[in-house]
Coordinates of C-alpha atoms in Angstrom, one line a residue:
Chain Q
M185 CA 75.2 222.2 19.6
P186 CA 74.8 223.6 23.0
R187 CA 73.6 221.3 25.8
T188 CA 70.1 222.2 27.1
K189 CA 68.8 221.9 30.6
G190 CA 66.7 219.0 29.4
D191 CA 69.8 217.1 28.3
H192 CA 71.3 217.7 31.7
E193 CA 68.3 216.4 33.5
A194 CA 68.0 213.3 31.2
R195 CA 71.7 212.5 31.8
R196 CA 71.1 212.9 35.5
R197 CA 68.2 210.4 35.4
D198 CA 70.3 207.9 33.4
V199 CA 73.1 208.2 36.0
S200 CA 70.7 207.6 38.8
E201 CA 69.3 204.5 37.1
A202 CA 72.9 203.1 36.6
V203 CA 73.7 203.7 40.2
W204 CA 70.5 202.1 41.3
Q205 CA 71.1 199.0 39.0
V206 CA 74.7 198.7 40.2
M207 CA 73.4 198.7 43.9
A208 CA 70.6 196.3 43.2
T209 CA 73.0 193.8 41.6
R210 CA 76.2 194.3 43.6
G211 CA 75.4 196.1 46.7
F212 CA 77.2 199.0 48.2
A213 CA 80.4 196.9 48.4
G214 CA 80.2 196.8 44.5
L215 CA 79.4 200.4 44.0
T216 CA 82.3 201.8 42.1
L217 CA 82.7 204.5 39.5
R218 CA 83.9 201.8 37.1
A219 CA 80.7 199.7 37.7
V220 CA 78.4 202.7 37.2
A221 CA 80.3 203.6 34.1
A222 CA 80.0 200.3 32.6
E223 CA 76.3 200.1 33.4
L224 CA 75.8 203.5 31.8
G225 CA 77.9 202.6 28.8
A226 CA 80.1 205.7 29.7
T227 CA 83.7 206.3 30.5
T228 CA 85.0 206.5 34.1
G229 CA 86.2 210.1 33.2
L230 CA 82.6 211.1 32.5
L231 CA 81.4 209.8 35.9
T232 CA 84.2 211.7 37.8
H233 CA 82.4 214.8 36.6
Y234 CA 79.4 213.8 38.7
F235 CA 81.3 212.0 41.4
P236 CA 84.7 213.4 42.1
T237 CA 85.3 211.0 45.0
K238 CA 83.9 207.6 46.1
R239 CA 82.4 209.3 49.1
T240 CA 80.3 211.6 46.8
L241 CA 79.1 208.5 44.9
V242 CA 78.0 206.7 48.2
T243 CA 76.2 209.9 49.4
Y244 CA 74.4 210.2 46.2
A245 CA 73.4 206.6 46.3
L246 CA 72.1 206.9 49.8
D247 CA 70.1 210.0 48.9
L248 CA 68.8 208.2 45.9
L249 CA 67.7 205.3 48.1
E250 CA 65.9 207.7 50.4
Q251 CA 64.1 209.6 47.6
R252 CA 62.9 206.4 45.9
T253 CA 61.8 204.9 49.1
I254 CA 59.7 208.1 49.8
A255 CA 58.5 208.1 46.3
R256 CA 57.6 204.5 46.0
P257 CA 53.8 203.6 45.3
R258 CA 51.9 202.7 48.4
R259 CA 48.8 200.8 49.2
P260 CA 46.0 203.1 50.3
A261 CA 46.1 203.3 54.1
G262 CA 42.6 202.3 54.8
K263 CA 41.2 202.2 58.4
G264 CA 42.4 200.4 61.5
L265 CA 44.1 196.9 61.1
I266 CA 44.0 197.0 57.3
A267 CA 46.1 200.2 57.4
L268 CA 48.7 198.5 59.6
R269 CA 48.7 195.5 57.3
H270 CA 49.1 197.7 54.2
A271 CA 52.0 199.6 55.9
L272 CA 53.7 196.4 56.4
M273 CA 53.0 195.0 53.0
D274 CA 54.5 198.2 51.6
I275 CA 57.8 197.2 53.2
L276 CA 58.0 193.7 52.0
P277 CA 59.7 192.5 48.8
L278 CA 56.5 191.4 47.0
T279 CA 57.5 192.8 43.6
P280 CA 60.8 192.9 41.7
E281 CA 60.9 196.7 42.3
A282 CA 60.5 196.3 46.0
A283 CA 63.0 193.5 46.1
D284 CA 65.6 195.7 44.5
S285 CA 64.9 198.5 46.8
N286 CA 65.0 196.1 49.9
R287 CA 68.2 194.5 48.6
I288 CA 69.8 198.0 48.5
W289 CA 68.5 198.9 52.1
V290 CA 69.9 195.7 53.5
S291 CA 73.2 196.4 51.6
S292 CA 73.4 199.9 52.9
W293 CA 73.3 198.6 56.6
D294 CA 77.0 197.6 56.5
A295 CA 78.0 201.2 55.6
A296 CA 75.5 202.7 57.9
L297 CA 76.6 200.7 60.9
S298 CA 80.2 201.8 60.3
D299 CA 79.5 205.4 60.4
G300 CA 78.2 207.1 63.6
E301 CA 76.4 209.9 61.9
L302 CA 74.7 207.6 59.4
S303 CA 73.9 205.1 62.0
A304 CA 72.1 207.7 64.2
D305 CA 70.3 209.0 61.0
Y306 CA 69.1 205.3 60.4
A307 CA 68.1 204.9 63.9
R308 CA 66.0 208.1 63.6
K309 CA 64.4 206.8 60.4
Y310 CA 63.5 203.5 62.0
A311 CA 62.1 205.2 65.1
Q312 CA 59.9 207.4 62.8
S313 CA 58.7 204.4 61.0
R314 CA 57.8 202.7 64.4
D315 CA 55.9 205.8 65.5
K316 CA 53.8 205.6 62.4
L317 CA 53.1 201.9 63.0
R318 CA 52.3 202.7 66.6
D319 CA 49.6 205.1 65.6
R320 CA 48.1 202.7 63.3
V321 CA 48.2 199.9 66.0
A322 CA 46.4 202.3 68.4
A323 CA 43.7 203.1 65.8
A324 CA 43.2 199.4 65.3
Q325 CA 43.0 198.8 69.0
E326 CA 40.4 201.6 69.2
L327 CA 38.3 199.7 66.7
G328 CA 38.6 196.5 68.8
E329 CA 40.6 194.8 66.0
L330 CA 43.7 194.2 68.0
L331 CA 44.1 193.1 71.5
P332 CA 44.9 195.9 74.1
G333 CA 48.6 196.4 75.0
N334 CA 51.2 199.1 74.7
P335 CA 51.0 200.2 71.0
A336 CA 54.7 201.2 70.9
H337 CA 55.7 197.7 72.0
I338 CA 53.5 196.1 69.5
A339 CA 54.7 198.4 66.7
A340 CA 58.4 197.6 67.4
G341 CA 57.5 193.9 67.4
A342 CA 55.8 194.4 64.0
Q343 CA 58.7 196.3 62.6
S344 CA 61.1 193.5 63.7
F345 CA 58.9 190.8 62.3
T346 CA 58.8 192.6 58.9
L347 CA 62.5 193.5 58.6
G348 CA 63.4 190.0 59.4
L349 CA 61.0 188.6 56.8
V350 CA 62.5 191.1 54.3
V351 CA 66.1 189.6 55.0
Q352 CA 64.9 185.9 54.8
A353 CA 62.9 186.6 51.7
L354 CA 66.1 188.3 49.9
F355 CA 68.3 185.3 50.7
D356 CA 65.6 182.7 49.9
P357 CA 63.1 184.1 47.4
A358 CA 62.0 180.5 46.4
A359 CA 61.1 179.7 50.1
F360 CA 59.6 183.1 50.7
A361 CA 57.5 183.8 47.5
P362 CA 55.3 186.9 47.8
Q363 CA 52.2 184.7 48.8
R364 CA 54.0 183.1 51.5
Q365 CA 55.4 186.3 52.9
V366 CA 51.8 187.6 53.0
E367 CA 50.6 184.4 54.7
L368 CA 53.4 184.8 57.3
L369 CA 52.4 188.4 57.8
D370 CA 48.7 187.6 58.2
D371 CA 49.5 184.9 60.6
Y372 CA 51.6 187.4 62.6
L373 CA 48.7 189.9 62.7
A374 CA 46.3 187.2 63.7
T375 CA 48.2 186.5 66.8
L376 CA 47.9 190.2 67.7
A377 CA 44.1 190.2 67.1
A378 CA 41.4 188.6 69.0
P379 CA 40.2 185.8 69.2
C380 CA 43.5 183.9 69.5
S381 CA 42.3 180.6 68.2
S382 CA 42.1 181.9 64.6
N383 CA 46.0 182.1 64.2
N384 CA 48.3 179.6 62.7
D385 CA 45.5 177.3 61.6
R386 CA 47.2 176.7 58.2
S387 CA 48.2 173.1 57.6
A388 CA 49.9 173.5 54.2
Chain V
M289 CA 115.8 181.2 66.7
P290 CA 113.6 178.9 64.7
R291 CA 109.8 179.5 64.9
T292 CA 107.8 176.9 66.7
K293 CA 104.4 175.5 65.9
G294 CA 103.2 177.4 69.0
D295 CA 104.5 180.6 67.7
H296 CA 102.7 180.1 64.5
E297 CA 99.3 179.3 66.2
A298 CA 99.7 182.3 68.6
R299 CA 100.3 184.4 65.5
R300 CA 97.3 183.1 63.8
R301 CA 95.1 183.6 66.8
D302 CA 96.3 187.2 66.9
V303 CA 95.5 187.6 63.2
S304 CA 92.0 186.2 63.7
E305 CA 91.4 188.5 66.6
A306 CA 92.5 191.5 64.5
V307 CA 90.3 190.5 61.5
W308 CA 87.4 190.1 64.0
Q309 CA 87.9 193.6 65.5
V310 CA 88.1 195.2 62.1
M311 CA 84.8 193.7 61.1
A312 CA 83.1 194.5 64.3
T313 CA 84.0 198.2 64.1
R314 CA 84.1 198.8 60.2
G315 CA 82.2 195.9 58.7
F316 CA 83.1 194.1 55.7
A317 CA 83.3 197.1 53.7
G318 CA 86.2 198.4 55.9
L319 CA 87.9 195.0 55.9
T320 CA 91.3 195.8 54.2
L321 CA 94.8 194.4 54.7
R322 CA 95.8 197.8 55.8
A323 CA 93.1 198.0 58.5
V324 CA 94.0 194.5 59.8
A325 CA 97.7 195.4 59.8
A326 CA 97.0 198.5 61.9
E327 CA 94.8 196.6 64.3
L328 CA 97.6 194.1 64.7
G329 CA 100.4 196.6 64.8
A330 CA 102.1 194.8 61.8
T331 CA 103.1 195.7 58.5
T332 CA 100.8 195.2 55.5
G333 CA 103.6 193.1 54.1
L334 CA 103.4 190.6 56.9
L335 CA 99.6 190.3 56.3
T336 CA 100.1 189.5 52.6
H337 CA 101.8 186.4 53.7
Y338 CA 98.5 185.2 55.2
F339 CA 96.3 186.8 52.7
P340 CA 97.9 187.2 49.2
T341 CA 94.6 188.8 48.0
K342 CA 91.5 190.7 49.2
R343 CA 89.4 187.7 48.4
T344 CA 91.4 185.4 50.5
L345 CA 91.1 187.9 53.5
V346 CA 87.3 187.9 52.9
T347 CA 87.0 184.2 52.7
Y348 CA 88.9 183.9 55.9
A349 CA 86.7 186.4 57.7
L350 CA 83.7 184.6 56.6
D351 CA 85.1 181.3 57.9
L352 CA 86.0 182.9 61.2
L353 CA 82.4 184.4 61.6
E354 CA 80.9 180.8 61.0
Q355 CA 83.5 179.3 63.4
R356 CA 82.9 181.7 66.1
T357 CA 79.1 181.5 65.6
I358 CA 79.2 177.6 66.1
A359 CA 81.6 177.9 69.0
R360 CA 79.6 180.6 70.8
P361 CA 78.3 180.0 74.2
R362 CA 74.8 178.9 74.3
R363 CA 72.0 178.6 76.9
P364 CA 71.1 175.0 78.0
A365 CA 68.3 174.0 75.5
G366 CA 65.8 173.0 78.2
K367 CA 62.4 171.5 77.2
G368 CA 59.6 172.7 75.1
L369 CA 58.9 176.4 74.9
I370 CA 62.0 177.4 77.1
A371 CA 64.1 175.6 74.5
L372 CA 62.7 177.8 71.8
R373 CA 63.1 180.9 73.9
H374 CA 66.7 180.1 74.6
A375 CA 67.3 179.3 71.1
L376 CA 66.1 182.8 70.0
M377 CA 68.0 184.5 73.0
D378 CA 71.1 183.0 71.8
I379 CA 70.6 184.9 68.5
L380 CA 69.9 188.4 70.0
P381 CA 72.6 190.9 70.8
L382 CA 72.3 190.8 74.6
T383 CA 75.9 191.0 75.3
P384 CA 78.7 193.1 73.8
E385 CA 80.2 189.9 72.3
A386 CA 76.8 188.9 70.8
A387 CA 76.4 192.6 69.6
D388 CA 79.9 192.3 67.7
S389 CA 79.1 188.9 66.2
N390 CA 75.6 190.2 65.0
R391 CA 77.0 193.3 63.7
I392 CA 79.4 191.2 61.6
W393 CA 76.6 188.9 60.4
V394 CA 74.5 192.0 59.3
S395 CA 77.6 193.4 57.6
S396 CA 78.2 190.2 55.8
W397 CA 74.8 190.3 54.2
D398 CA 75.8 192.9 51.6
A399 CA 78.7 190.6 50.3
A400 CA 76.6 187.5 50.5
L401 CA 73.7 188.8 48.7
S402 CA 76.1 189.9 45.7
D403 CA 77.5 186.5 45.3
G404 CA 75.3 183.7 44.0
E405 CA 77.2 180.8 45.6
L406 CA 77.5 182.6 49.0
S407 CA 73.8 183.7 48.8
A408 CA 72.8 180.1 48.4
D409 CA 75.0 179.1 51.2
Y410 CA 73.4 181.7 53.6
A411 CA 69.9 180.6 52.4
R412 CA 70.9 176.9 53.4
K413 CA 72.1 178.0 56.8
Y414 CA 69.0 180.0 57.5
A415 CA 66.8 177.1 56.4
Q416 CA 68.8 174.8 58.7
S417 CA 68.3 177.2 61.6
R418 CA 64.5 177.3 60.8
D419 CA 64.4 173.5 60.8
K420 CA 65.9 173.5 64.3
L421 CA 63.4 176.1 65.5
R422 CA 60.5 174.1 63.9
D423 CA 61.5 171.0 65.9
R424 CA 61.4 173.1 69.1
V425 CA 58.1 174.7 68.2
A426 CA 56.7 171.1 67.5
A427 CA 58.0 170.0 70.9
A428 CA 56.4 173.0 72.6
Q429 CA 53.2 172.2 70.9
E430 CA 53.3 168.7 72.0
L431 CA 53.6 169.9 75.6
G432 CA 50.6 172.0 75.0
E433 CA 52.7 175.1 75.6
L434 CA 52.0 176.7 72.1
L435 CA 49.0 176.8 70.1
P436 CA 48.5 174.2 67.4
G437 CA 49.5 175.3 63.9
N438 CA 52.1 174.5 61.2
P439 CA 55.5 174.5 63.2
A440 CA 57.5 175.3 60.1
H441 CA 55.2 178.4 59.5
I442 CA 55.7 179.3 63.2
A443 CA 59.4 178.8 63.1
A444 CA 59.8 181.1 60.0
G445 CA 57.8 183.8 61.7
A446 CA 60.0 183.4 64.9
Q447 CA 63.2 183.6 62.8
S448 CA 61.9 186.8 61.1
F449 CA 60.9 188.4 64.4
T450 CA 64.3 187.6 65.8
L451 CA 66.5 188.8 62.7
G452 CA 64.6 192.0 62.5
L453 CA 65.0 192.7 66.3
V454 CA 68.7 192.2 65.8
V455 CA 68.9 194.9 63.1
Q456 CA 66.8 197.3 65.1
A457 CA 68.9 196.8 68.3
L458 CA 72.1 197.2 66.3
F459 CA 71.0 200.5 65.0
D460 CA 69.5 201.8 68.2
P461 CA 71.0 200.1 71.2
A462 CA 69.6 202.6 73.5
A463 CA 66.0 202.0 72.4
F464 CA 66.6 198.2 72.5
A465 CA 68.5 197.5 75.5
P466 CA 69.0 193.8 76.4
Q467 CA 66.0 193.9 78.8
R468 CA 63.7 195.4 76.2
Q469 CA 64.8 192.9 73.5
V470 CA 63.9 190.0 75.9
E471 CA 60.6 191.8 76.8
L472 CA 59.7 192.0 73.1
L473 CA 60.7 188.5 72.5
D474 CA 58.6 187.3 75.5
D475 CA 55.6 189.3 74.2
Y476 CA 56.0 187.7 70.8
L477 CA 56.3 184.1 72.3
A478 CA 53.2 184.9 74.5
T479 CA 51.1 185.7 71.4
L480 CA 52.2 182.0 70.1
A481 CA 51.0 180.6 73.4
A482 CA 47.6 180.0 75.0
P483 CA 45.8 181.7 76.5
C484 CA 46.0 184.8 74.1
S485 CA 44.8 187.3 76.7
S486 CA 48.1 187.0 78.5
N487 CA 50.1 189.0 75.9
N488 CA 51.0 192.5 75.4
D489 CA 49.8 193.4 78.7
R490 CA 52.7 195.7 79.6
S491 CA 51.8 199.3 80.0
A492 CA 55.3 200.6 80.4

């Protein structure tokens, strides 16, 4: 029976899912043709049809990570401070799917930092992400929800806070359950908002 | 001529330095016997004397990272808020040496997240680090330099902020020069300190 285009696309989806699962559990360091084949229940030979070299597998995995990040469900932006909060919550590992995705991002940093081109590409992506946050900070300032100050500086701070919280939550999901992540984020946002006395008033 | 204990220790220092340099430039993913041998100007055969398996090389590298982190120069603690600031500055990649060390830490996260035992070990280390920060937060609160609030929460926030700033600075050292890192840290600390109107007043 001849293979159809539908078969081909279904197989491609299966391969993508297998690559994703291997990255989520073993990271980029554990991403091998053999591991993907085992996840897929296929032979390594079949995989070499898709990925003739390790490099093509890594490139594919990085593309997949970017596509899934772009396509991930997001909270509605809303207005002002709430839009900033939603953008930062969209980054945090608050669901198992977001934890997988973040774990793969963190894992990819090793490869990215060792490759000049990839590193520059990551730097551009993070700069774009800060620019979007900056616009949301500025909008919240216009509404009087955030204290005045350089919105680019505040956005860089918010991005730092969120990325570092991601790393801590990945290593210690018990200490950084979703609810605590959101509390920490809200405490942080409260320090950026007037009046200052409302922040850090939790005693638990 | 018989080898002396001094020869052996000198060789061991050379090996450590070569492992460190490979990690700083290529990360854990690029840490191979061949790369260490090339860095050392030795044969791979010699290296197998020290590291019979890849696993022993990785374990050695992780130990080296921990030892060098413990032994790194630190700012004098000082009192209250200044002690908290110094502890956070000691983490940031403000010098080339600190950038190498941070780059190796970030690189090690991939391996650590894929290994249950190692991951638990990292979680313990970060928790210890937060405990130390918590004590400094509490001391600064007692001196009235920081707003009241749960010091463990504030320490977790400060650790998040600092780790995320490390990651951004590694990817984009031009956008996060040492001076800007310190400015961002000081802006962050200012939001935790009273009065709140003093924060984020930079216009540059």
